[in-house]
Each structure stands twice: as structure tokens, then as C-alpha cells.
Amino acid sequence: MSKHPIRHQAYRFLICTALLIGFVLLPPTVHGEETDLGPPPSLPLLVKARRGDTPASIARRYLNDASKGWMIVEYNGMAAFSGGEPVMVPMAPFQPGGLTPDGYQTVPVLAYSDIGESSGQTRQVPRSAFEHQMRWLKTEGFVAITPRQLTDFMGFFGQLPRRSVLITFDTASRSLFEIGIPLLKELGFTATVFVATKDVGGKDAMTWDQIRQLHRDGVTIGCRGRSGLSLTHRTNGQTFEDYFKWVEAELGLARRAIETHLNAPCLFLAYPQGDTDSLVSAMAAKLGFSAAFLRRPGDNPFFADRYGIHRTFISRGMNMERFSQNLTTRIKADLN
């Protein structure tokens, strides 16, 4: 876990202010076993665990979402409860920005080009290596999140599990549909698939029906442009006006195609080939994307640029030591 000094006084002021707000101790509301709570209060509830209760069952009963069991665990500092034992149920984020007196949370984002059998294709991480990586994440207590959860966290009004990771793929390949996604589903992980729309339905690629199936199964479908070509360079002889229109079409038409086929908003962009410049980032914001992702390693704290979210590229030959080094979730910082 590396130590990253905060270089800008603006960041230091922002974090210190957030600490003052986020660490105000609120008295709990004592509550019985009723389940019809009405609008959720902002104060934590003090309840009694039932026999056989788990963090997930308590979260389902009081937060209407079993996946928020991690909030019960982190707030109480324990993962198992006996019948009649008092349990605090946080009814609102209790650690905005992942801030603590000694530092703040950062969210690793992983980027894969493709997953496949051990075929020798350089773009594909072999099934065995991918499975090893995902099972390591599960064993180490990581929770796979969605881009919307990440942007809520970055907006300072959502909270994430301490060991959160965002798993992304820059492909619409059929092998991802047949190999990678089923393994993630088995482990209880979600993922984000960034699609270049011209690839859909092509050789060895997913169809729109398969992409709709992923969407129905909770996979986030994002955009990677129409062609997947880099948008940061003009071609020889291309005027700036033509280049501007081309960038707008590459992103705008692809986004509309995804929204039409899924009948749902497409809010997240992976910059084609992983890079951007000021014009492309401004175009992403203009067209209505909520966030955009690089393919460049780095930290993603709550105060990071939403149109420059870092992702670590996971190559075919990456060993587990290097893989684990890219999973930093906490940065120490001297806020004095």
C-alpha cells in the first residue's frame, strides 16, 4: 500500500472539510422488529438480530437490499451475530469518500481486452489465468461494483465497500459471453462491457440479443465508439471541422445505437484505445456521458476527474504478484 502525498491545498481543504462533516457522531434510533419502516431515516437503527441472521438478511430486512450486508459488517466491525444480539443498521452512508483520519479510499479499475481459451491470441487473457485472478479477488474479500456506484462515490453521496473493484472489458467478443461472464456470475461478481457498435454481430462477436441478455443479467453496457479507433489524432488532410464532426459521430451515434437496442440509457464511455485529449473529453461530457475511462493505471479517489478515470490494463502475461499490486484500495495521507 503506497503513500501518496496530497499535493494541492484545494484537495487538502476539501478532505479536511469532509472529515468534519462525515465524522459527526449521531445518536442511534432504537427500533424493534417491525419491517414496514416507511421512508428511511438518516440516523442508524439499533435492532436485535434474529436467530440465524446474517449481515445480508439484516440488510434485506432493514435496507431492502441484501447486497448491502457489507454496510452492516463495516459499521459493527463484525460479520456474525447471535440471536438477540444488538446490531446497528446504518440507514445512510456513514463514511463519505471513504475518508478516515489517516487517509482515504481509492477504487481500482481493471481493464481486459478479452478472455478466451489458451489459444495463443495475444489479446486474450487465458481462461485459467482469468479464473485465478477472479478467485483471488473473491478470497481477498473484494466486491465488484458498477460504474454508477463509482460515480455516486465520486459525487460524495454514496459509499462503497472498503475493498471495491470495478471489472471492465473492452470487447464484444463471443468468448467473453461464453467464458468470462459465466465465471463472474458464478463468483457473484458484476462487470462492465464497453462495446464498439460496428463489431456487434460480426465474426466471433456477440449479437445484440446476447448483449441484451447481459444487460438483463445486470452487466453494465458502456460505449467504446462506433469503430473502436482512437479519437485523439486527425487523419492526413482532415480539416479540424471534419475531425470534430467525426469525433461527435463516433461517440454520439454509438451511444444512440446502444440505447436503442437496450431501451436504456448508455451513461459510460471507455475512450477508444484508452486515451483522450481535451476535445474528446469535452465531447464525452457534451453528449451526456456521466463518466469516461482511460486505459492508464492510477488511483481513483472521490476527488478524481470523472472524465479521466484510471484503469489498469491486465495483459495476457501478467503474473499474480503484479496483478495484486494493482489492487490498492487505501491511500495514507497526512491531513494535518
Coordinates of C-alpha atoms in Angstrom, one line a residue:
M1 CA 0.0 0.0 0.0
S2 CA 1.7 3.1 -1.2
K3 CA 1.8 6.5 0.4
H4 CA 0.7 9.4 -1.9
P5 CA 1.0 12.9 -0.5
I6 CA -1.8 15.3 -1.3
R7 CA -0.1 17.9 -3.5
H8 CA -2.7 20.6 -3.8
Q9 CA -4.0 22.8 -1.0
A10 CA -7.5 22.6 -2.5
Y11 CA -7.6 18.8 -2.1
R12 CA -6.3 19.2 1.5
F13 CA -9.1 21.7 2.3
L14 CA -11.8 19.6 0.7
I15 CA -10.8 16.4 2.6
C16 CA -10.5 18.2 5.9
T17 CA -13.9 19.8 5.4
A18 CA -15.4 16.4 4.5
L19 CA -13.8 14.8 7.6
L20 CA -15.5 17.4 9.8
I21 CA -18.9 16.7 8.2
G22 CA -18.5 12.9 7.8
F23 CA -17.4 12.1 11.3
V24 CA -20.1 13.8 13.3
L25 CA -21.4 11.1 15.7
L26 CA -25.2 10.8 15.5
P27 CA -27.1 9.0 18.2
P28 CA -28.8 5.8 17.1
T29 CA -32.6 5.4 16.8
V30 CA -33.8 2.4 18.9
H31 CA -36.1 0.3 16.8
G32 CA -37.8 -3.0 17.2
E33 CA -38.5 -5.8 14.7
E34 CA -41.1 -4.1 12.6
T35 CA -40.3 -4.2 8.8
D36 CA -42.6 -1.5 7.4
L37 CA -40.3 1.4 8.1
G38 CA -41.6 4.0 5.7
P39 CA -39.1 6.5 4.4
P40 CA -35.6 5.5 5.6
P41 CA -34.3 7.8 8.4
S42 CA -30.8 9.2 8.2
L43 CA -29.9 8.0 11.7
P44 CA -28.7 4.4 12.3
L45 CA -31.2 1.9 13.8
L46 CA -30.4 -0.2 16.9
V47 CA -32.1 -3.6 16.3
K48 CA -31.9 -7.1 17.7
A49 CA -30.5 -9.9 15.5
R50 CA -32.8 -12.9 15.0
R51 CA -31.6 -16.4 15.3
G52 CA -29.8 -17.4 12.1
D53 CA -29.4 -13.8 10.9
T54 CA -26.6 -12.8 8.6
P55 CA -25.4 -9.4 7.5
A56 CA -27.3 -10.0 4.2
S57 CA -30.5 -10.9 5.9
I58 CA -30.4 -7.9 8.2
A59 CA -29.7 -5.7 5.2
R60 CA -32.6 -7.2 3.3
R61 CA -35.0 -6.6 6.2
Y62 CA -34.0 -3.0 7.0
L63 CA -32.3 -1.7 3.9
N64 CA -34.4 -3.6 1.4
D65 CA -31.1 -4.8 -0.3
A66 CA -29.3 -7.9 0.8
S67 CA -26.2 -6.8 -1.2
K68 CA -25.7 -4.1 1.4
G69 CA -24.7 -6.6 4.0
W70 CA -21.2 -5.2 3.8
M71 CA -22.5 -2.0 5.5
I72 CA -23.7 -4.0 8.5
V73 CA -20.3 -5.7 8.7
E74 CA -18.3 -2.5 8.4
Y75 CA -20.4 -0.4 10.7
N76 CA -20.5 -3.0 13.5
G77 CA -16.9 -4.4 12.9
M78 CA -18.2 -8.0 12.9
A79 CA -19.6 -10.4 10.4
A80 CA -21.6 -12.8 12.6
F81 CA -24.4 -12.2 15.0
S82 CA -26.2 -14.4 17.6
G83 CA -30.0 -14.3 18.3
G84 CA -30.9 -11.3 20.4
E85 CA -27.6 -9.5 19.9
P86 CA -27.8 -5.7 19.3
V87 CA -26.9 -4.6 15.8
M88 CA -26.5 -1.1 14.4
V89 CA -28.0 -0.7 11.0
P90 CA -26.7 2.4 9.1
M91 CA -29.5 4.0 7.2
A92 CA -27.3 6.4 5.2
P93 CA -23.7 6.5 4.1
F94 CA -21.5 6.8 7.2
Q95 CA -18.1 7.3 5.6
P96 CA -18.5 9.5 2.5
G97 CA -15.5 9.5 0.2
G98 CA -14.0 6.6 2.2
L99 CA -12.4 9.1 4.5
T100 CA -10.7 8.2 7.8
P101 CA -8.4 10.2 10.0
D102 CA -5.3 8.6 8.4
G103 CA -6.3 8.6 4.7
Y104 CA -8.9 7.9 2.0
Q105 CA -10.3 5.2 -0.2
T106 CA -9.3 4.6 -3.8
V107 CA -11.0 2.3 -6.2
P108 CA -9.0 0.0 -8.6
V109 CA -10.5 -0.4 -12.1
L110 CA -9.3 -3.4 -14.1
A111 CA -9.4 -3.4 -18.0
Y112 CA -9.3 -6.6 -20.0
S113 CA -9.2 -6.7 -23.8
D114 CA -10.7 -10.2 -24.0
I115 CA -11.0 -13.6 -22.3
G116 CA -10.6 -16.9 -24.1
E117 CA -9.2 -20.4 -24.1
S118 CA -5.4 -20.8 -24.2
S119 CA -5.4 -20.2 -27.9
G120 CA -2.2 -18.1 -28.2
Q121 CA -4.1 -15.0 -29.2
T122 CA -2.2 -12.0 -27.7
R123 CA -5.4 -10.0 -27.0
Q124 CA -6.9 -12.7 -24.8
V125 CA -6.2 -13.5 -21.2
P126 CA -6.5 -17.3 -20.9
R127 CA -9.4 -18.7 -19.0
S128 CA -7.2 -20.3 -16.4
A129 CA -5.4 -17.0 -15.6
F130 CA -8.6 -15.0 -15.5
E131 CA -10.2 -17.6 -13.2
H132 CA -7.2 -17.5 -10.9
Q133 CA -7.4 -13.7 -10.7
M134 CA -11.1 -13.6 -10.1
R135 CA -11.0 -16.3 -7.4
W136 CA -8.1 -14.4 -5.7
L137 CA -10.3 -11.3 -5.6
K138 CA -13.1 -13.3 -4.1
T139 CA -10.8 -14.9 -1.5
E140 CA -9.3 -11.4 -0.6
G141 CA -12.8 -10.0 0.1
F142 CA -13.2 -7.8 -2.9
V143 CA -16.6 -6.6 -4.0
A144 CA -17.3 -5.9 -7.7
I145 CA -19.1 -2.7 -8.2
T146 CA -20.8 -0.8 -11.1
P147 CA -19.8 2.4 -12.8
R148 CA -22.9 4.1 -11.3
Q149 CA -21.7 3.1 -7.8
L150 CA -18.3 4.5 -8.5
T151 CA -19.7 7.9 -9.8
D152 CA -22.0 8.1 -6.7
F153 CA -18.9 7.6 -4.6
M154 CA -17.1 10.3 -6.5
G155 CA -20.0 12.6 -6.1
F156 CA -19.5 12.2 -2.3
F157 CA -23.1 11.0 -1.7
G158 CA -22.5 7.2 -2.0
Q159 CA -20.4 4.8 0.0
L160 CA -18.5 1.7 -1.3
P161 CA -17.3 -1.4 0.4
R162 CA -13.7 -0.9 1.6
R163 CA -12.4 -3.4 -0.9
S164 CA -14.2 -2.4 -4.1
V165 CA -13.1 -3.2 -7.6
L166 CA -14.6 -2.3 -11.0
I167 CA -14.1 -5.0 -13.6
T168 CA -14.3 -3.9 -17.2
F169 CA -13.9 -5.4 -20.7
D170 CA -13.1 -3.5 -24.0
T171 CA -14.7 -6.1 -26.3
A172 CA -17.9 -7.5 -27.6
S173 CA -16.4 -10.9 -28.2
R174 CA -18.5 -14.1 -28.1
S175 CA -15.7 -15.8 -25.9
L176 CA -16.4 -13.2 -23.2
F177 CA -20.1 -14.0 -23.3
E178 CA -19.3 -17.8 -23.2
I179 CA -16.3 -17.9 -20.8
G180 CA -15.7 -14.7 -18.9
I181 CA -19.2 -13.6 -17.9
P182 CA -20.4 -17.0 -16.6
L183 CA -17.3 -17.3 -14.3
L184 CA -18.0 -13.8 -12.9
K185 CA -21.7 -14.8 -12.4
E186 CA -20.6 -17.9 -10.5
L187 CA -18.5 -15.8 -8.1
G188 CA -21.2 -13.2 -7.6
F189 CA -19.3 -10.5 -9.5
T190 CA -20.7 -8.0 -11.8
A191 CA -18.9 -6.4 -14.7
T192 CA -18.9 -3.6 -17.3
V193 CA -18.6 -4.3 -21.0
F194 CA -17.6 -1.4 -23.3
V195 CA -18.9 -2.1 -26.9
A196 CA -17.7 -0.7 -30.2
T197 CA -21.0 -0.9 -32.1
K198 CA -19.6 -1.8 -35.5
D199 CA -18.2 -5.0 -34.0
V200 CA -21.6 -6.3 -32.8
G201 CA -22.9 -9.2 -34.9
G202 CA -19.6 -9.7 -36.7
K203 CA -17.3 -12.7 -36.8
D204 CA -16.7 -14.1 -33.3
A205 CA -18.7 -11.2 -31.8
M206 CA -21.8 -11.1 -29.7
T207 CA -25.1 -10.3 -31.2
W208 CA -27.4 -7.6 -29.9
D209 CA -29.6 -10.3 -28.4
Q210 CA -26.7 -11.5 -26.4
I211 CA -25.8 -8.0 -25.3
R212 CA -29.4 -7.5 -24.2
Q213 CA -29.1 -10.7 -22.2
L214 CA -26.0 -9.3 -20.4
H215 CA -27.9 -6.1 -19.7
R216 CA -30.9 -8.1 -18.2
D217 CA -28.4 -10.0 -16.1
G218 CA -27.1 -6.8 -14.5
V219 CA -23.9 -6.3 -16.6
T220 CA -23.4 -2.6 -17.4
I221 CA -23.1 -2.0 -21.1
G222 CA -21.0 1.0 -22.0
C223 CA -19.7 2.7 -25.2
R224 CA -16.4 2.4 -26.9
G225 CA -17.3 4.4 -30.0
R226 CA -18.5 3.0 -33.4
S227 CA -15.2 1.7 -34.7
G228 CA -13.1 1.5 -31.6
L229 CA -10.5 3.6 -33.3
S230 CA -8.5 6.2 -31.3
L231 CA -10.1 9.6 -31.4
T232 CA -7.1 11.7 -30.5
H233 CA -5.5 12.1 -33.9
R234 CA -6.6 13.7 -37.2
T235 CA -6.0 11.8 -40.4
N236 CA -3.8 13.3 -43.1
G237 CA -5.7 16.1 -44.9
Q238 CA -8.6 16.1 -42.5
T239 CA -9.8 19.6 -41.5
F240 CA -10.5 20.4 -37.9
E241 CA -14.2 20.8 -38.7
D242 CA -14.3 17.4 -40.3
Y243 CA -12.4 15.9 -37.4
F244 CA -14.8 17.5 -34.9
K245 CA -17.8 16.0 -36.7
W246 CA -16.1 12.6 -36.9
V247 CA -15.5 12.5 -33.2
E248 CA -19.0 13.6 -32.5
A249 CA -20.4 10.9 -34.8
E250 CA -18.2 8.2 -33.4
L251 CA -19.4 8.8 -29.9
G252 CA -22.9 10.1 -30.4
L253 CA -24.1 7.5 -33.0
A254 CA -22.6 4.6 -31.0
R255 CA -24.3 5.8 -27.8
R256 CA -27.7 6.1 -29.6
A257 CA -27.3 2.7 -31.1
I258 CA -26.7 1.1 -27.7
E259 CA -29.6 3.0 -26.1
T260 CA -31.9 1.9 -29.0
H261 CA -31.0 -1.7 -28.8
L262 CA -31.2 -1.9 -24.9
N263 CA -34.0 0.6 -24.4
A264 CA -31.9 2.1 -21.6
P265 CA -29.5 5.0 -21.1
C266 CA -25.8 4.5 -22.0
L267 CA -24.0 6.6 -19.5
F268 CA -20.4 5.4 -19.5
L269 CA -17.6 5.6 -22.1
A270 CA -14.3 3.9 -22.4
Y271 CA -12.1 6.1 -24.6
P272 CA -11.3 4.1 -27.8
Q273 CA -7.7 2.7 -27.4
G274 CA -7.8 4.0 -23.9
D275 CA -6.6 7.6 -24.5
T276 CA -8.2 11.1 -24.7
D277 CA -7.4 14.7 -25.0
S278 CA -9.3 17.9 -24.0
L279 CA -11.5 17.9 -27.1
V280 CA -12.6 14.2 -26.8
S281 CA -13.2 14.5 -23.0
A282 CA -15.3 17.7 -23.6
M283 CA -17.3 15.9 -26.3
A284 CA -18.0 13.0 -23.9
A285 CA -19.4 15.4 -21.4
K286 CA -21.4 17.3 -24.1
L287 CA -23.0 14.1 -25.4
G288 CA -24.2 13.2 -21.9
F289 CA -21.9 10.5 -20.7
S290 CA -21.7 10.5 -16.9
A291 CA -18.1 9.4 -16.8
A292 CA -15.3 8.2 -19.1
F293 CA -12.5 5.8 -18.6
L294 CA -8.9 5.8 -19.7
R295 CA -6.7 2.7 -20.1
R296 CA -4.0 4.1 -17.9
P297 CA -3.0 2.9 -14.3
G298 CA -3.6 5.3 -11.4
D299 CA -5.7 6.0 -8.3
N300 CA -9.4 6.8 -8.3
P301 CA -10.3 8.6 -5.1
F302 CA -13.6 10.5 -4.7
F303 CA -12.0 13.8 -5.9
A304 CA -10.7 12.3 -9.2
D305 CA -11.8 13.5 -12.6
R306 CA -14.9 11.7 -13.7
Y307 CA -13.8 12.1 -17.4
G308 CA -10.4 10.7 -16.7
I309 CA -11.0 7.6 -14.5
H310 CA -7.9 5.4 -14.5
R311 CA -8.0 1.7 -15.4
T312 CA -5.1 -0.8 -15.2
F313 CA -4.8 -2.9 -18.3
I314 CA -4.5 -6.7 -17.4
S315 CA -2.2 -8.3 -20.0
R316 CA -2.0 -11.9 -21.0
G317 CA 1.3 -12.4 -19.3
M318 CA 0.7 -10.6 -16.0
N319 CA 1.6 -12.7 -13.0
M320 CA -0.3 -12.7 -9.7
E321 CA 2.3 -10.6 -7.9
R322 CA 1.9 -7.8 -10.4
F323 CA -1.9 -8.3 -10.5
S324 CA -2.2 -7.9 -6.8
Q325 CA 0.0 -4.8 -6.8
N326 CA -2.7 -3.0 -8.8
L327 CA -5.4 -3.6 -6.2
T328 CA -4.6 -0.8 -3.8
T329 CA -7.8 0.4 -2.0
R330 CA -6.4 2.8 0.6
I331 CA -4.1 5.7 0.4
K332 CA -2.4 7.1 3.5
A333 CA -2.5 10.9 3.8
D334 CA -1.3 13.4 6.4
L335 CA -4.2 15.8 6.7
N336 CA -2.7 17.9 9.4

